[in-house]
Amino acid sequence: MQAFQVDERLDRDSQLLLDLALCQVRLMNDARWPWLILVPRRPAVCELFDLSAEDQQLAAAEANRVAALLKGLTGADKINVAAIGNIVRQLHIHVVARSEGDPNWPRPVWGFGTAEPYGAPERDAFITRIRKAFSR
Amino acid sequence: MQAFQVDERLDRDSQLLLDLALCQVRLMNDARWPWLILVPRRPAVCELFDLSAEDQQLAAAEANRVAALLKGLTGADKINVAAIGNIVRQLHIHVVARSEGDPNWPRPVWGFGTAEPYGAPERDAFITRIRKAFSR
């Protein structure tokens, strides 16, 4: 049986924050917008509907929990949730906090410009806030 | 209590195909890509996590069913599923069939160019195929 391993590009572009029951929660290294990614720890899964029925429900519950938490943390105007995967085929779910006036508002973040890496203090402070919110 | 009513812009840009237990399934009038939209028939809901826990599970199950069906109908390379809503705030879930070489591959469809309306025969044929797939 194939083991789960996070895709190389996801691994390079984002950092593991914590594990939920099904998904890794990762922070995209792009300070332009608060952007988390959920990666179900299942091998060889490309589409949401490739997951088992039980995992589909778990993925939705976890994505919605992360979205609500990110909304609470950021006070964003809108949370964007998406499973796209045209480039990186391993199933991953984007959860992005969007606000009026952000760099590509109201257009999507995907395929827009280039990532602006966090400074270490800013990143660490954000990660601490996220982890604290999850531990509540 | 407020009644559900589909947002004006969604109503203008898409056509109701059928009702699932929770969601309207609508066809976007854009022949560039097979593009369905699910609209939960709940008033005043903006984010997936604003739905009740039960409706969240139903929305995920219906979106995944529609995605699998669209993949089967189109043979697309990738299905894109997203709840964005930066412009139209009424909760709606995009389910888009993407193929290598389509007009904005591998970038997202949202915010790209302008819709190309279907010709009536092409649209009607596609609607018939979709309805048939759902009735199976």
Coordinates of C-alpha atoms in Angstrom, one line a residue:
Chain A
M1 CA 0.0 0.0 0.0
Q2 CA 1.2 3.5 -0.9
A3 CA 2.0 5.8 2.0
F4 CA 0.9 9.4 2.2
Q5 CA 3.5 11.9 1.4
V6 CA 3.0 15.6 0.9
D7 CA 3.6 16.8 -2.7
E8 CA 7.0 18.4 -3.1
R9 CA 5.7 21.7 -4.3
L10 CA 3.2 22.0 -1.5
D11 CA 6.0 21.1 0.9
R12 CA 8.2 23.9 -0.5
D13 CA 5.5 26.6 -0.6
S14 CA 3.9 25.9 2.8
Q15 CA 4.7 24.9 6.3
L16 CA 3.0 22.2 8.4
L17 CA 1.1 23.8 11.4
L18 CA -0.9 20.9 12.8
D19 CA -2.7 17.7 12.1
L20 CA -6.4 17.4 12.3
A21 CA -8.1 13.9 12.2
L22 CA -7.8 13.8 8.4
C23 CA -5.9 16.8 7.1
Q24 CA -2.6 18.5 7.5
V25 CA -3.1 22.2 8.1
R26 CA -0.4 24.2 6.4
L27 CA 0.5 27.9 6.2
M28 CA 1.3 29.2 2.7
N29 CA 4.4 31.3 2.8
D30 CA 2.7 34.3 1.2
A31 CA 2.3 37.3 3.4
R32 CA -0.1 39.0 0.9
W33 CA -3.1 37.2 2.5
P34 CA -3.7 34.8 5.3
W35 CA -3.7 31.5 3.4
L36 CA -4.0 28.0 4.8
I37 CA -4.0 24.7 3.0
L38 CA -5.5 21.5 4.1
V39 CA -4.0 18.3 2.8
P40 CA -5.9 15.0 3.5
R41 CA -3.4 12.4 4.6
R42 CA -4.4 9.9 2.0
P43 CA -2.2 8.6 -0.8
A44 CA -3.0 9.0 -4.4
V45 CA -6.1 11.2 -4.1
C46 CA -6.8 13.9 -6.6
E47 CA -10.4 14.9 -6.4
L48 CA -12.6 15.4 -3.4
F49 CA -14.9 12.7 -4.7
D50 CA -12.0 10.2 -4.7
L51 CA -12.1 10.2 -0.9
S52 CA -14.3 7.7 0.9
A53 CA -17.7 9.0 1.8
E54 CA -16.6 9.3 5.4
D55 CA -13.4 11.2 4.5
Q56 CA -15.4 13.5 2.3
Q57 CA -17.5 14.5 5.3
L58 CA -14.4 14.9 7.4
A59 CA -12.7 17.0 4.8
A60 CA -15.7 19.3 4.6
A61 CA -16.0 19.6 8.4
E62 CA -12.3 20.3 8.8
A63 CA -12.2 22.9 5.9
N64 CA -15.2 24.7 7.4
R65 CA -13.7 24.7 10.8
V66 CA -10.5 26.1 9.5
A67 CA -12.4 28.7 7.5
A68 CA -14.4 29.8 10.5
L69 CA -11.3 30.0 12.6
L70 CA -9.5 32.1 10.0
K71 CA -12.4 34.4 9.7
G72 CA -12.4 34.9 13.5
L73 CA -8.6 35.5 13.6
T74 CA -8.4 37.9 10.7
G75 CA -11.8 39.6 10.6
A76 CA -11.6 39.1 6.8
D77 CA -14.5 40.2 4.6
K78 CA -14.8 36.8 2.9
I79 CA -13.2 33.4 3.2
N80 CA -12.4 31.7 -0.1
V81 CA -12.4 27.9 0.0
A82 CA -11.3 25.9 -3.0
A83 CA -10.0 22.6 -4.3
I84 CA -8.5 23.4 -7.7
G85 CA -5.3 21.3 -8.3
N86 CA -4.7 22.0 -11.9
I87 CA -1.0 22.3 -11.2
V88 CA -0.4 20.3 -8.0
R89 CA -2.6 17.2 -8.4
Q90 CA -2.4 16.0 -4.9
L91 CA -5.8 16.9 -3.3
H92 CA -5.5 20.1 -1.2
I93 CA -8.0 22.6 -0.1
H94 CA -7.2 26.3 0.0
V95 CA -8.7 28.4 2.7
V96 CA -7.9 32.1 2.1
A97 CA -8.9 35.2 4.1
R98 CA -9.8 38.0 1.7
S99 CA -10.4 41.6 2.4
E100 CA -11.5 44.6 0.4
G101 CA -8.4 46.3 -0.9
D102 CA -6.1 43.3 -0.7
P103 CA -3.7 42.9 -3.6
N104 CA -6.1 41.2 -6.0
W105 CA -9.5 41.9 -4.5
P106 CA -12.1 40.8 -5.6
R107 CA -10.4 38.5 -8.0
P108 CA -9.0 35.2 -6.9
V109 CA -5.5 34.7 -5.4
W110 CA -4.6 31.7 -7.5
G111 CA -2.3 32.5 -10.4
F112 CA -1.9 36.1 -9.3
G113 CA 1.6 37.6 -9.1
T114 CA 4.2 36.0 -7.0
A115 CA 4.3 35.0 -3.3
E116 CA 5.7 37.4 -0.9
P117 CA 7.4 35.4 1.8
Y118 CA 6.8 36.2 5.5
G119 CA 9.5 37.7 7.6
A120 CA 10.3 35.2 10.4
P121 CA 8.9 37.3 13.3
E122 CA 5.6 38.0 11.5
R123 CA 5.2 34.4 10.4
D124 CA 6.0 33.0 13.9
A125 CA 3.5 35.4 15.5
F126 CA 0.8 34.4 13.1
I127 CA 1.5 30.7 13.6
T128 CA 1.3 31.2 17.4
R129 CA -2.1 32.8 17.0
I130 CA -3.4 30.0 14.7
R131 CA -2.2 27.2 17.0
K132 CA -3.7 29.0 20.0
A133 CA -7.1 29.3 18.2
F134 CA -7.0 25.6 17.3
S135 CA -6.2 24.6 20.9
R136 CA -9.3 26.4 22.3
Chain B
M1 CA -38.5 34.6 8.5
Q2 CA -36.7 35.6 5.3
A3 CA -37.3 33.4 2.3
F4 CA -34.6 32.0 0.0
Q5 CA -34.3 33.8 -3.2
V6 CA -31.5 33.4 -5.7
D7 CA -29.2 36.4 -6.1
E8 CA -30.0 38.6 -9.1
R9 CA -26.6 38.2 -10.7
L10 CA -26.5 34.4 -10.3
D11 CA -30.0 34.3 -11.8
R12 CA -28.9 36.4 -14.8
D13 CA -25.6 34.5 -15.4
S14 CA -26.9 30.9 -14.9
Q15 CA -29.9 28.8 -15.4
L16 CA -31.7 26.4 -12.9
L17 CA -31.3 22.8 -14.0
L18 CA -32.6 20.9 -11.0
D19 CA -33.0 20.9 -7.2
L20 CA -31.1 18.6 -5.0
A21 CA -32.1 18.2 -1.3
L22 CA -30.3 21.3 -0.3
C23 CA -29.0 23.0 -3.4
Q24 CA -30.2 24.4 -6.7
V25 CA -27.9 23.1 -9.5
R26 CA -27.5 25.8 -12.1
L27 CA -25.6 25.9 -15.5
M28 CA -23.4 29.0 -16.0
N29 CA -24.1 30.5 -19.4
D30 CA -20.4 30.3 -20.5
A31 CA -19.5 27.8 -23.2
R32 CA -15.8 28.1 -22.5
W33 CA -16.0 25.4 -19.9
P34 CA -18.6 23.1 -18.4
W35 CA -19.5 25.1 -15.3
L36 CA -22.2 24.3 -12.8
I37 CA -23.1 26.2 -9.7
L38 CA -24.7 24.9 -6.5
V39 CA -26.8 27.4 -4.5
P40 CA -28.0 26.1 -1.1
R41 CA -31.7 27.1 -0.7
R42 CA -31.1 28.9 2.6
P43 CA -31.6 32.6 3.1
A44 CA -28.9 35.0 4.2
V45 CA -26.0 32.6 4.1
C46 CA -22.6 33.8 3.0
E47 CA -20.0 31.3 4.2
L48 CA -20.1 27.5 4.1
F49 CA -19.6 27.6 7.9
D50 CA -22.7 29.8 8.3
L51 CA -24.8 26.7 7.3
S52 CA -26.0 24.3 10.0
A53 CA -23.7 21.3 10.6
E54 CA -26.2 19.1 8.8
D55 CA -26.4 21.5 5.8
Q56 CA -22.6 21.7 5.7
Q57 CA -22.5 17.9 5.3
L58 CA -25.3 18.0 2.7
A59 CA -23.6 20.8 0.7
A60 CA -20.3 18.9 0.6
A61 CA -22.1 15.6 -0.4
E62 CA -24.0 17.4 -3.2
A63 CA -21.0 19.3 -4.5
N64 CA -19.0 16.1 -4.6
R65 CA -21.8 14.3 -6.4
V66 CA -22.1 17.1 -9.0
A67 CA -18.3 17.1 -9.4
A68 CA -18.1 13.4 -10.0
L69 CA -21.0 13.5 -12.4
L70 CA -19.4 16.4 -14.3
K71 CA -16.1 14.5 -14.5
G72 CA -17.9 11.5 -15.9
L73 CA -19.9 13.6 -18.5
T74 CA -16.9 15.6 -19.7
G75 CA -13.9 13.4 -19.2
A76 CA -12.2 16.6 -17.9
D77 CA -8.6 16.5 -16.6
K78 CA -9.5 18.2 -13.3
I79 CA -12.6 19.4 -11.5
N80 CA -12.3 22.7 -9.7
V81 CA -14.6 23.2 -6.7
A82 CA -14.8 26.5 -5.0
A83 CA -16.8 28.8 -2.7
I84 CA -15.4 32.2 -3.3
G85 CA -18.2 34.9 -3.2
N86 CA -16.1 38.0 -3.2
I87 CA -18.5 39.7 -5.6
V88 CA -21.8 37.8 -5.2
R89 CA -22.1 37.2 -1.5
Q90 CA -24.9 34.7 -1.5
L91 CA -23.3 31.3 -0.8
H92 CA -22.7 29.4 -4.1
I93 CA -20.3 26.6 -4.9
H94 CA -18.6 26.5 -8.3
V95 CA -18.0 23.1 -9.9
V96 CA -16.0 23.6 -13.1
A97 CA -14.6 21.0 -15.5
R98 CA -11.1 21.9 -16.6
S99 CA -9.0 20.4 -19.4
E100 CA -5.5 21.0 -20.6
G101 CA -5.6 23.6 -23.3
D102 CA -8.9 25.2 -22.2
P103 CA -8.9 29.0 -22.5
N104 CA -7.1 29.7 -19.2
W105 CA -5.5 26.4 -18.3
P106 CA -4.0 25.9 -15.7
R107 CA -5.1 29.2 -14.1
P108 CA -8.5 29.6 -12.6
V109 CA -11.7 30.5 -14.5
W110 CA -12.8 33.2 -12.1
G111 CA -12.1 36.7 -13.2
F112 CA -10.8 35.6 -16.6
G113 CA -12.1 37.2 -19.7
T114 CA -15.8 37.4 -20.4
A115 CA -18.4 34.7 -20.6
E116 CA -19.2 33.2 -24.1
P117 CA -22.9 32.4 -24.1
Y118 CA -24.0 29.0 -25.4
G119 CA -25.8 28.7 -28.6
A120 CA -29.3 27.4 -27.8
P121 CA -28.9 23.9 -29.4
E122 CA -25.5 23.3 -27.7
R123 CA -26.9 24.4 -24.4
D124 CA -30.0 22.3 -24.6
A125 CA -28.0 19.2 -25.6
F126 CA -25.7 19.7 -22.6
I127 CA -28.7 20.3 -20.2
T128 CA -30.3 17.1 -21.5
R129 CA -27.1 15.1 -20.8
I130 CA -26.8 16.6 -17.3
R131 CA -30.4 15.9 -16.4
K132 CA -30.1 12.3 -17.7
A133 CA -26.9 11.8 -15.6
F134 CA -28.7 13.0 -12.5
S135 CA -31.7 10.8 -13.1
R136 CA -29.6 7.6 -13.2

